[in-house]
Short mmCIF file of C-alpha atoms in Angstrom, two decimals:
data_model
loop_
_atom_site.label_atom_id
_atom_site.label_comp_id
_atom_site.label_asym_id
_atom_site.label_seq_id
_atom_site.Cartn_x
_atom_site.Cartn_y
_atom_site.Cartn_z
CA UNK A 292 -49.96 49.35 -21.44
CA UNK A 293 -52.76 50.60 -23.67
CA UNK A 294 -52.03 47.88 -26.22
CA UNK A 295 -52.27 45.30 -23.44
CA UNK A 296 -55.58 46.80 -22.33
CA UNK A 297 -57.28 46.36 -25.65
CA UNK A 298 -55.34 43.31 -26.74
CA UNK A 299 -54.01 42.31 -30.10
CA UNK A 300 -56.53 41.53 -32.85
CA UNK A 301 -57.69 37.90 -32.69
CA UNK A 302 -56.71 35.41 -35.35
CA UNK A 303 -58.95 35.54 -38.45
CA UNK A 304 -61.96 33.22 -38.19
CA UNK A 305 -62.30 30.19 -40.47
CA UNK A 306 -63.40 31.07 -43.97
CA UNK A 307 -67.13 31.02 -44.67
CA UNK A 308 -68.37 30.13 -41.17
CA UNK A 309 -71.60 28.18 -41.32
CA UNK A 310 -74.69 29.51 -39.56
CA UNK A 311 -76.09 27.42 -36.73
CA UNK A 312 -78.12 24.50 -37.92
CA UNK A 313 -81.88 24.87 -37.62
CA UNK A 314 -83.51 22.20 -35.55
CA UNK A 315 -86.28 20.23 -37.29
CA UNK A 316 -88.94 21.73 -35.07
CA UNK A 317 -87.71 25.22 -35.97
CA UNK A 318 -87.97 24.69 -39.72
CA UNK A 319 -90.68 26.48 -41.65
CA UNK A 320 -93.94 24.57 -41.86
CA UNK A 321 -96.10 25.78 -44.73
CA UNK A 322 -99.00 23.72 -43.43
CA UNK A 323 -99.05 25.32 -39.98
CA UNK A 324 -101.88 27.79 -39.38
CA UNK A 325 -100.88 31.44 -39.11
CA UNK A 326 -101.67 33.11 -35.80
CA UNK A 327 -103.81 36.23 -36.06
CA UNK A 328 -102.19 39.43 -34.84
CA UNK A 329 -103.25 40.42 -31.33
CA UNK A 330 -105.87 43.09 -31.11
CA UNK A 331 -104.40 44.34 -27.85
CA UNK A 332 -101.68 46.95 -28.07
CA UNK A 333 -99.89 45.53 -25.02
CA UNK A 334 -96.57 43.76 -25.69
CA UNK A 335 -95.26 41.02 -23.44
CA UNK A 336 -91.68 39.93 -22.83
CA UNK A 337 -90.82 36.27 -23.29
CA UNK A 338 -90.07 35.29 -19.68
CA UNK A 339 -86.27 34.87 -19.42
CA UNK A 340 -85.10 31.44 -18.34
CA UNK A 341 -82.72 30.83 -15.46
CA UNK A 342 -79.73 30.53 -17.78
CA UNK A 343 -80.37 34.00 -19.23
CA UNK A 344 -80.75 35.56 -15.79
CA UNK A 345 -77.59 33.86 -14.55
CA UNK A 346 -75.67 35.03 -17.62
CA UNK A 347 -76.82 38.62 -17.11
CA UNK A 348 -75.85 38.53 -13.44
CA UNK A 349 -72.29 37.51 -14.36
CA UNK A 350 -71.67 40.60 -16.48
CA UNK A 351 -69.93 43.73 -15.23
CA UNK A 352 -72.76 46.26 -14.62
CA UNK A 353 -70.88 48.79 -16.75
CA UNK A 354 -71.49 46.58 -19.81
CA UNK A 355 -74.55 47.68 -21.74
CA UNK A 356 -75.55 45.58 -24.73
CA UNK A 357 -78.60 46.28 -26.87
CA UNK A 358 -80.13 46.60 -30.31
CA UNK A 359 -80.21 49.61 -32.60
CA UNK A 360 -84.01 49.72 -32.21
CA UNK A 361 -86.80 47.41 -31.06
CA UNK A 362 -89.73 47.15 -33.52
CA UNK A 363 -89.16 43.69 -35.08
CA UNK A 364 -91.94 41.05 -35.12
CA UNK A 365 -89.32 38.39 -35.93
CA UNK A 366 -88.03 38.57 -32.36
CA UNK A 367 -91.09 36.62 -31.17
CA UNK A 368 -89.84 33.74 -29.05
CA UNK A 369 -86.53 35.58 -28.54
CA UNK A 370 -87.51 38.87 -26.88
CA UNK A 371 -91.31 38.97 -27.18
CA UNK A 372 -93.64 36.15 -26.30
CA UNK A 373 -95.07 34.37 -29.33
CA UNK A 374 -97.50 37.23 -30.06
CA UNK A 375 -97.58 37.75 -32.92
CA UNK A 376 -97.21 41.52 -32.94
CA UNK A 377 -97.22 44.00 -35.80
CA UNK A 378 -94.26 46.29 -36.37
CA UNK A 379 -96.46 49.30 -35.59
CA UNK A 380 -97.52 47.89 -32.21
CA UNK A 381 -93.93 47.06 -31.31
CA UNK A 382 -92.68 50.49 -32.36
CA UNK A 383 -95.28 52.14 -30.12
CA UNK A 384 -95.42 49.76 -27.16
CA UNK A 385 -92.55 47.29 -27.37
CA UNK A 386 -89.91 49.29 -25.52
CA UNK A 387 -91.26 48.47 -22.07
CA UNK A 388 -91.04 44.73 -22.74
CA UNK A 389 -87.64 45.08 -24.43
CA UNK A 390 -86.20 46.95 -21.43
CA UNK A 391 -87.24 44.13 -19.09
CA UNK A 392 -84.90 41.68 -20.85
CA UNK A 393 -81.93 41.13 -18.50
CA UNK A 394 -79.31 41.16 -21.31
CA UNK A 395 -80.66 44.23 -23.14
CA UNK A 396 -79.70 47.20 -20.98
CA UNK A 397 -79.52 49.88 -23.66
CA UNK A 398 -81.08 50.62 -27.04
CA UNK A 399 -80.47 52.92 -29.96
CA UNK A 400 -82.83 55.67 -31.06
CA UNK A 401 -82.23 56.14 -34.77
CA UNK A 402 -85.43 57.96 -35.71
CA UNK A 403 -83.91 61.15 -34.29
CA UNK A 404 -81.50 61.13 -37.24
CA UNK A 405 -84.32 61.70 -39.72
CA UNK A 406 -86.22 64.32 -37.74
CA UNK A 407 -85.36 66.04 -34.45
CA UNK A 408 -87.33 64.72 -31.48
CA UNK A 409 -88.92 66.88 -28.82
CA UNK A 410 -88.32 66.80 -25.09
CA UNK A 411 -91.75 65.21 -24.70
CA UNK A 412 -90.93 62.41 -27.14
CA UNK A 413 -87.70 61.64 -25.31
CA UNK A 414 -89.55 61.73 -21.99
CA UNK A 415 -92.06 59.15 -23.22
CA UNK A 416 -89.18 56.80 -24.07
CA UNK A 417 -87.63 57.38 -20.65
CA UNK A 418 -90.92 56.64 -18.88
CA UNK A 419 -91.03 53.16 -20.44
CA UNK A 420 -87.73 51.86 -19.06
CA UNK A 421 -86.20 51.21 -15.62
CA UNK A 422 -83.80 53.65 -13.97
CA UNK A 423 -80.73 51.61 -14.88
CA UNK A 424 -81.51 51.56 -18.62
CA UNK A 425 -79.63 53.82 -21.06
CA UNK A 426 -80.24 55.20 -24.57
CA UNK A 427 -77.79 55.63 -27.46
CA UNK A 428 -79.24 58.44 -29.58
CA UNK A 429 -78.25 59.69 -33.03
CA UNK A 430 -78.11 63.41 -33.70
CA UNK A 431 -80.32 64.70 -36.52
CA UNK A 432 -78.97 64.72 -40.07
CA UNK A 433 -79.89 68.41 -39.97
CA UNK A 434 -76.50 69.03 -38.32
CA UNK A 435 -74.50 65.87 -39.19
CA UNK A 436 -74.87 65.64 -42.96
CA UNK A 437 -72.95 67.99 -45.21
CA UNK A 438 -75.65 67.61 -47.88
CA UNK A 439 -79.38 68.12 -48.04
CA UNK A 440 -80.62 64.83 -49.48
CA UNK A 441 -83.63 63.67 -51.43
CA UNK A 442 -85.90 60.78 -50.53
CA UNK A 443 -83.57 58.27 -52.18
CA UNK A 444 -80.53 59.61 -50.33
CA UNK A 445 -79.06 61.56 -53.23
CA UNK A 446 -77.34 64.81 -52.34
CA UNK A 447 -79.20 67.82 -53.63
CA UNK A 448 -77.30 70.81 -52.28
CA UNK A 449 -74.86 71.80 -49.50
CA UNK A 450 -76.34 71.85 -46.01
CA UNK A 451 -75.74 75.27 -44.51
CA UNK A 452 -76.60 73.91 -41.01
CA UNK A 453 -73.84 71.25 -41.11
CA UNK A 454 -72.01 71.23 -37.73
CA UNK A 455 -73.99 74.24 -36.53
CA UNK A 456 -73.48 74.33 -32.73
CA UNK A 457 -76.62 76.38 -32.01
CA UNK A 458 -78.90 74.00 -33.89
CA UNK A 459 -77.12 70.96 -32.44
CA UNK A 460 -77.81 72.26 -28.96
CA UNK A 461 -81.38 73.36 -29.57
CA UNK A 462 -82.55 70.44 -31.70
CA UNK A 463 -80.65 67.60 -30.05
CA UNK A 464 -78.64 67.97 -26.85
CA UNK A 465 -81.06 70.14 -24.87
CA UNK A 466 -84.25 68.13 -25.56
CA UNK A 467 -82.43 64.80 -25.13
CA UNK A 468 -81.00 65.81 -21.75
CA UNK A 469 -84.31 67.25 -20.58
CA UNK A 470 -86.40 64.31 -21.76
CA UNK A 471 -84.13 61.35 -21.01
CA UNK A 472 -82.44 62.75 -17.91
CA UNK A 473 -80.20 60.24 -16.16
CA UNK A 474 -81.09 57.63 -18.80
CA UNK A 475 -78.85 59.32 -21.37
CA UNK A 476 -76.12 56.95 -22.49
CA UNK A 477 -74.34 58.16 -25.63
CA UNK A 478 -75.42 61.08 -27.81
CA UNK A 479 -73.89 60.25 -31.18
CA UNK A 480 -73.00 62.66 -33.95
CA UNK A 481 -72.74 60.32 -36.95
CA UNK A 482 -71.06 62.34 -39.70
CA UNK A 483 -72.60 61.08 -42.92
CA UNK A 484 -70.42 60.26 -45.97
CA UNK A 485 -68.89 63.50 -47.20
CA UNK A 486 -68.78 64.79 -50.77
CA UNK A 487 -65.37 64.71 -52.41
CA UNK A 488 -64.90 68.45 -52.00
CA UNK A 489 -65.30 68.16 -48.22
CA UNK A 490 -62.98 65.16 -47.97
CA UNK A 491 -60.25 67.38 -49.37
CA UNK A 492 -60.74 69.80 -46.46
CA UNK A 493 -60.82 67.56 -43.41
CA UNK A 494 -58.52 69.82 -41.34
CA UNK A 495 -61.02 72.65 -41.83
CA UNK A 496 -63.90 70.35 -40.87
CA UNK A 497 -61.99 69.32 -37.76
CA UNK A 498 -61.92 72.96 -36.65
CA UNK A 499 -65.67 73.20 -37.21
CA UNK A 500 -66.16 69.97 -35.28
CA UNK A 501 -64.06 71.34 -32.42
CA UNK A 502 -66.19 74.50 -32.34
CA UNK A 503 -69.37 72.39 -32.28
CA UNK A 504 -68.24 70.10 -29.47
CA UNK A 505 -66.90 72.94 -27.34
CA UNK A 506 -70.23 74.79 -27.59
CA UNK A 507 -72.39 71.86 -26.45
CA UNK A 508 -73.77 71.58 -22.91
CA UNK A 509 -71.73 69.41 -20.55
CA UNK A 510 -73.35 66.00 -21.03
CA UNK A 511 -70.91 64.19 -18.74
CA UNK A 512 -71.48 66.65 -15.96
CA UNK A 513 -75.26 66.63 -16.35
CA UNK A 514 -75.76 62.83 -16.32
CA UNK A 515 -74.24 59.88 -14.44
CA UNK A 516 -73.28 57.91 -17.57
CA UNK A 517 -73.78 60.24 -20.54
CA UNK A 518 -71.17 61.02 -23.17
CA UNK A 519 -71.05 62.72 -26.56
CA UNK A 520 -69.59 60.48 -29.27
CA UNK A 521 -68.56 61.14 -32.87
CA UNK A 522 -68.95 58.46 -35.53
CA UNK A 523 -67.56 58.86 -39.05
CA UNK A 524 -68.50 57.13 -42.28
CA UNK A 525 -65.45 57.94 -44.42
CA UNK A 526 -62.19 55.99 -43.95
CA UNK A 527 -60.25 59.17 -44.70
CA UNK A 528 -60.95 60.29 -41.12
CA UNK A 529 -58.73 57.42 -39.95
CA UNK A 530 -55.77 58.23 -42.18
CA UNK A 531 -52.36 58.67 -40.47
CA UNK A 532 -52.55 62.42 -41.05
CA UNK A 533 -56.10 63.01 -39.76
CA UNK A 534 -56.72 60.38 -37.07
CA UNK A 535 -54.37 61.93 -34.47
CA UNK A 536 -55.97 65.32 -35.05
CA UNK A 537 -59.45 63.84 -34.65
CA UNK A 538 -58.41 62.16 -31.41
CA UNK A 539 -56.96 65.45 -30.13
CA UNK A 540 -60.22 67.29 -30.85
CA UNK A 541 -62.27 64.63 -29.06
CA UNK A 542 -59.99 64.56 -26.04
CA UNK A 543 -59.90 68.34 -25.74
CA UNK A 544 -63.70 68.60 -25.80
CA UNK A 545 -64.50 65.62 -23.54
CA UNK A 546 -66.13 63.65 -26.34
CA UNK A 547 -65.30 60.12 -27.43
CA UNK A 548 -65.05 58.19 -30.66
CA UNK A 549 -67.90 55.90 -31.68
CA UNK A 550 -66.64 52.65 -33.17
CA UNK A 551 -68.80 52.46 -36.28
CA UNK A 552 -68.73 48.88 -37.54
CA UNK A 553 -70.01 49.41 -41.03
CA UNK A 554 -68.74 47.95 -44.27
CA UNK A 555 -67.81 51.43 -45.54
CA UNK A 556 -65.31 51.73 -42.69
CA UNK A 557 -62.16 49.79 -41.76
CA UNK A 558 -62.58 46.80 -39.46
CA UNK A 559 -62.68 47.26 -35.70
CA UNK A 560 -58.98 46.57 -35.17
CA UNK A 561 -58.11 49.54 -37.39
CA UNK A 562 -60.40 51.89 -35.46
CA UNK A 563 -59.17 50.99 -31.98
CA UNK A 564 -56.07 53.25 -32.09
CA UNK A 565 -58.33 56.30 -31.72
CA UNK A 566 -59.97 54.76 -28.67
CA UNK A 567 -56.53 54.07 -27.20
CA UNK A 568 -55.56 57.69 -27.80
CA UNK A 569 -58.57 58.77 -25.72
CA UNK A 570 -57.81 56.47 -22.81
CA UNK A 571 -59.09 56.50 -20.11
CA UNK A 572 -62.62 56.84 -21.35
CA UNK A 573 -65.86 55.06 -22.23
CA UNK A 574 -66.52 52.85 -25.23
CA UNK A 575 -69.36 53.47 -27.65
CA UNK A 576 -69.77 50.91 -30.43
CA UNK A 577 -72.46 50.64 -33.09
CA UNK A 578 -72.20 47.23 -34.80
CA UNK A 579 -74.16 47.98 -37.96
CA UNK A 580 -73.38 45.75 -40.95
CA UNK A 581 -71.63 42.49 -41.70
CA UNK A 582 -68.64 43.22 -43.97
CA UNK A 583 -69.39 40.25 -46.21
CA UNK A 584 -72.20 42.31 -47.79
CA UNK A 585 -69.78 44.97 -49.03
CA UNK A 586 -69.81 48.74 -48.62
CA UNK A 587 -73.26 49.18 -50.17
CA UNK A 588 -74.86 45.93 -49.00
CA UNK A 589 -77.39 47.25 -46.48
CA UNK A 590 -80.36 46.32 -48.67
CA UNK A 591 -78.81 42.92 -49.45
CA UNK A 592 -78.47 42.22 -45.73
CA UNK A 593 -82.05 43.29 -45.15
CA UNK A 594 -83.37 40.96 -47.85
CA UNK A 595 -81.21 38.06 -46.65
CA UNK A 596 -81.85 38.37 -42.94
CA UNK A 597 -85.53 39.31 -42.61
CA UNK A 598 -87.49 38.59 -40.43
CA UNK A 599 -84.38 38.73 -38.18
CA UNK A 600 -85.26 35.65 -36.18
CA UNK A 601 -81.90 33.83 -36.26
CA UNK A 602 -78.17 34.28 -36.81
CA UNK A 603 -77.32 33.92 -40.49
CA UNK A 604 -73.65 34.94 -40.75
CA UNK A 605 -71.44 34.74 -37.69
CA UNK A 606 -68.80 37.49 -37.62
CA UNK A 607 -66.41 35.71 -35.25
CA UNK A 608 -63.60 38.25 -35.67
CA UNK A 609 -65.79 41.18 -34.65
CA UNK A 610 -67.34 39.27 -31.75
CA UNK A 611 -63.97 38.34 -30.31
CA UNK A 612 -62.52 41.84 -30.54
CA UNK A 613 -65.64 43.49 -29.10
CA UNK A 614 -65.45 41.10 -26.16
CA UNK A 615 -61.78 41.85 -25.59
CA UNK A 616 -62.26 45.60 -25.85
CA UNK A 617 -65.34 45.71 -23.63
CA UNK A 618 -63.54 43.71 -20.96
CA UNK A 619 -60.59 46.08 -21.04
CA UNK A 620 -62.75 49.20 -20.86
CA UNK A 621 -65.18 48.07 -18.17
CA UNK A 622 -62.47 46.33 -16.17
CA UNK A 623 -60.84 49.74 -15.81
CA UNK A 624 -64.05 51.27 -14.47
CA UNK A 625 -65.36 52.81 -17.69
CA UNK A 626 -68.75 52.32 -19.35
CA UNK A 627 -69.22 50.37 -22.57
CA UNK A 628 -72.23 50.77 -24.85
CA UNK A 629 -72.64 48.29 -27.73
CA UNK A 630 -75.73 48.58 -29.91
CA UNK A 631 -76.24 45.99 -32.62
CA UNK A 632 -78.18 46.04 -35.87
CA UNK A 633 -79.97 43.00 -37.24
CA UNK A 634 -77.79 43.52 -40.31
CA UNK A 635 -74.67 42.60 -38.33
CA UNK A 636 -75.37 38.86 -38.16
CA UNK A 637 -79.11 38.45 -38.70
CA UNK A 638 -80.66 38.91 -35.24
CA UNK A 639 -79.48 41.64 -32.87
CA UNK A 640 -80.70 40.08 -29.59
CA UNK A 641 -78.98 36.79 -30.43
CA UNK A 642 -75.77 38.66 -31.30
CA UNK A 643 -76.03 40.44 -27.93
CA UNK A 644 -76.42 37.08 -26.22
CA UNK A 645 -73.37 35.73 -28.05
CA UNK A 646 -71.32 38.72 -26.84
CA UNK A 647 -72.61 38.20 -23.29
CA UNK A 648 -71.61 34.54 -23.42
CA UNK A 649 -68.17 35.50 -24.73
CA UNK A 650 -67.73 38.06 -21.96
CA UNK A 651 -68.80 35.62 -19.27
CA UNK A 652 -66.53 32.89 -20.60
CA UNK A 653 -63.55 35.25 -20.83
CA UNK A 654 -64.17 36.43 -17.26
CA UNK A 655 -64.30 32.85 -16.02
CA UNK A 656 -61.09 31.96 -17.86
CA UNK A 657 -59.36 35.10 -16.65
CA UNK A 658 -58.30 35.88 -20.22
#
């Protein structure tokens, strides 16, 4: 029954799918004058057309698609009006316009990973969005990274606060709940890549993770749609010996598994068994990086895809399986959060639209 719910993995897509052709009037024109940046700090949404509004209306309201953040000038003509806007202006004032887009009903907050945010900072985000909007927030590295790292990401020394339940509550859960209130979606503990010594002691780490999750405030009880999710960045967590234990810890503590679609991790089809083991429950998915760039290809994707104004590399396999899984989860009355990075295919809002179109088509076909 659970296998039927999530469906079998789709057939592999054709090799080397070609990106959509660029229309002549969309090609770069070196002779065209460059628009000056607006002096005003106000950001305006590109008015959605009727097709976009109709598409959004066809989606199950439990489906929440969005980007991993919102401060990209390259989305002019896609999310923003033509602007142009600077990244700084969008980071400060773009959320209100973003949240008015009918297909973008959630967004990630990643900056909380690098430094804990205050209740007031969360409240300012909440004040910029409608009541039905939700946030997917990353816990600070202070409690999710086993190492204290330097500016270049190199591990310097063991992190004594790793999986500390008191700090996790004080520096993350409590201010997020107080500031975001009912707009909490998923509060994600992304466990950073572990040093070799820790990978050899995953059963011990599972006990520490259980203690952390059990000590947290009741996010599900405090919010209409909130859930705590755990994302991992080492494939060893999904080994036959560890994956069932991880699922048991999550189920016992009322947390869920975050499908982390990153090139360092197995593909989506290999992560779904944990979600099945937690059924019934919500879906949290962070679609981060196209696998064609390899495990350490984040910078390559950034260089290739900037300014993130079009789809470069369609990941048809991931699209199809996300659509199938979201339909199964939301069709059974559970919430689904899918946040997308520009590094997934080149432009997060266009990837979200592609998923929405796939969901609408599948619903119409009754697949």
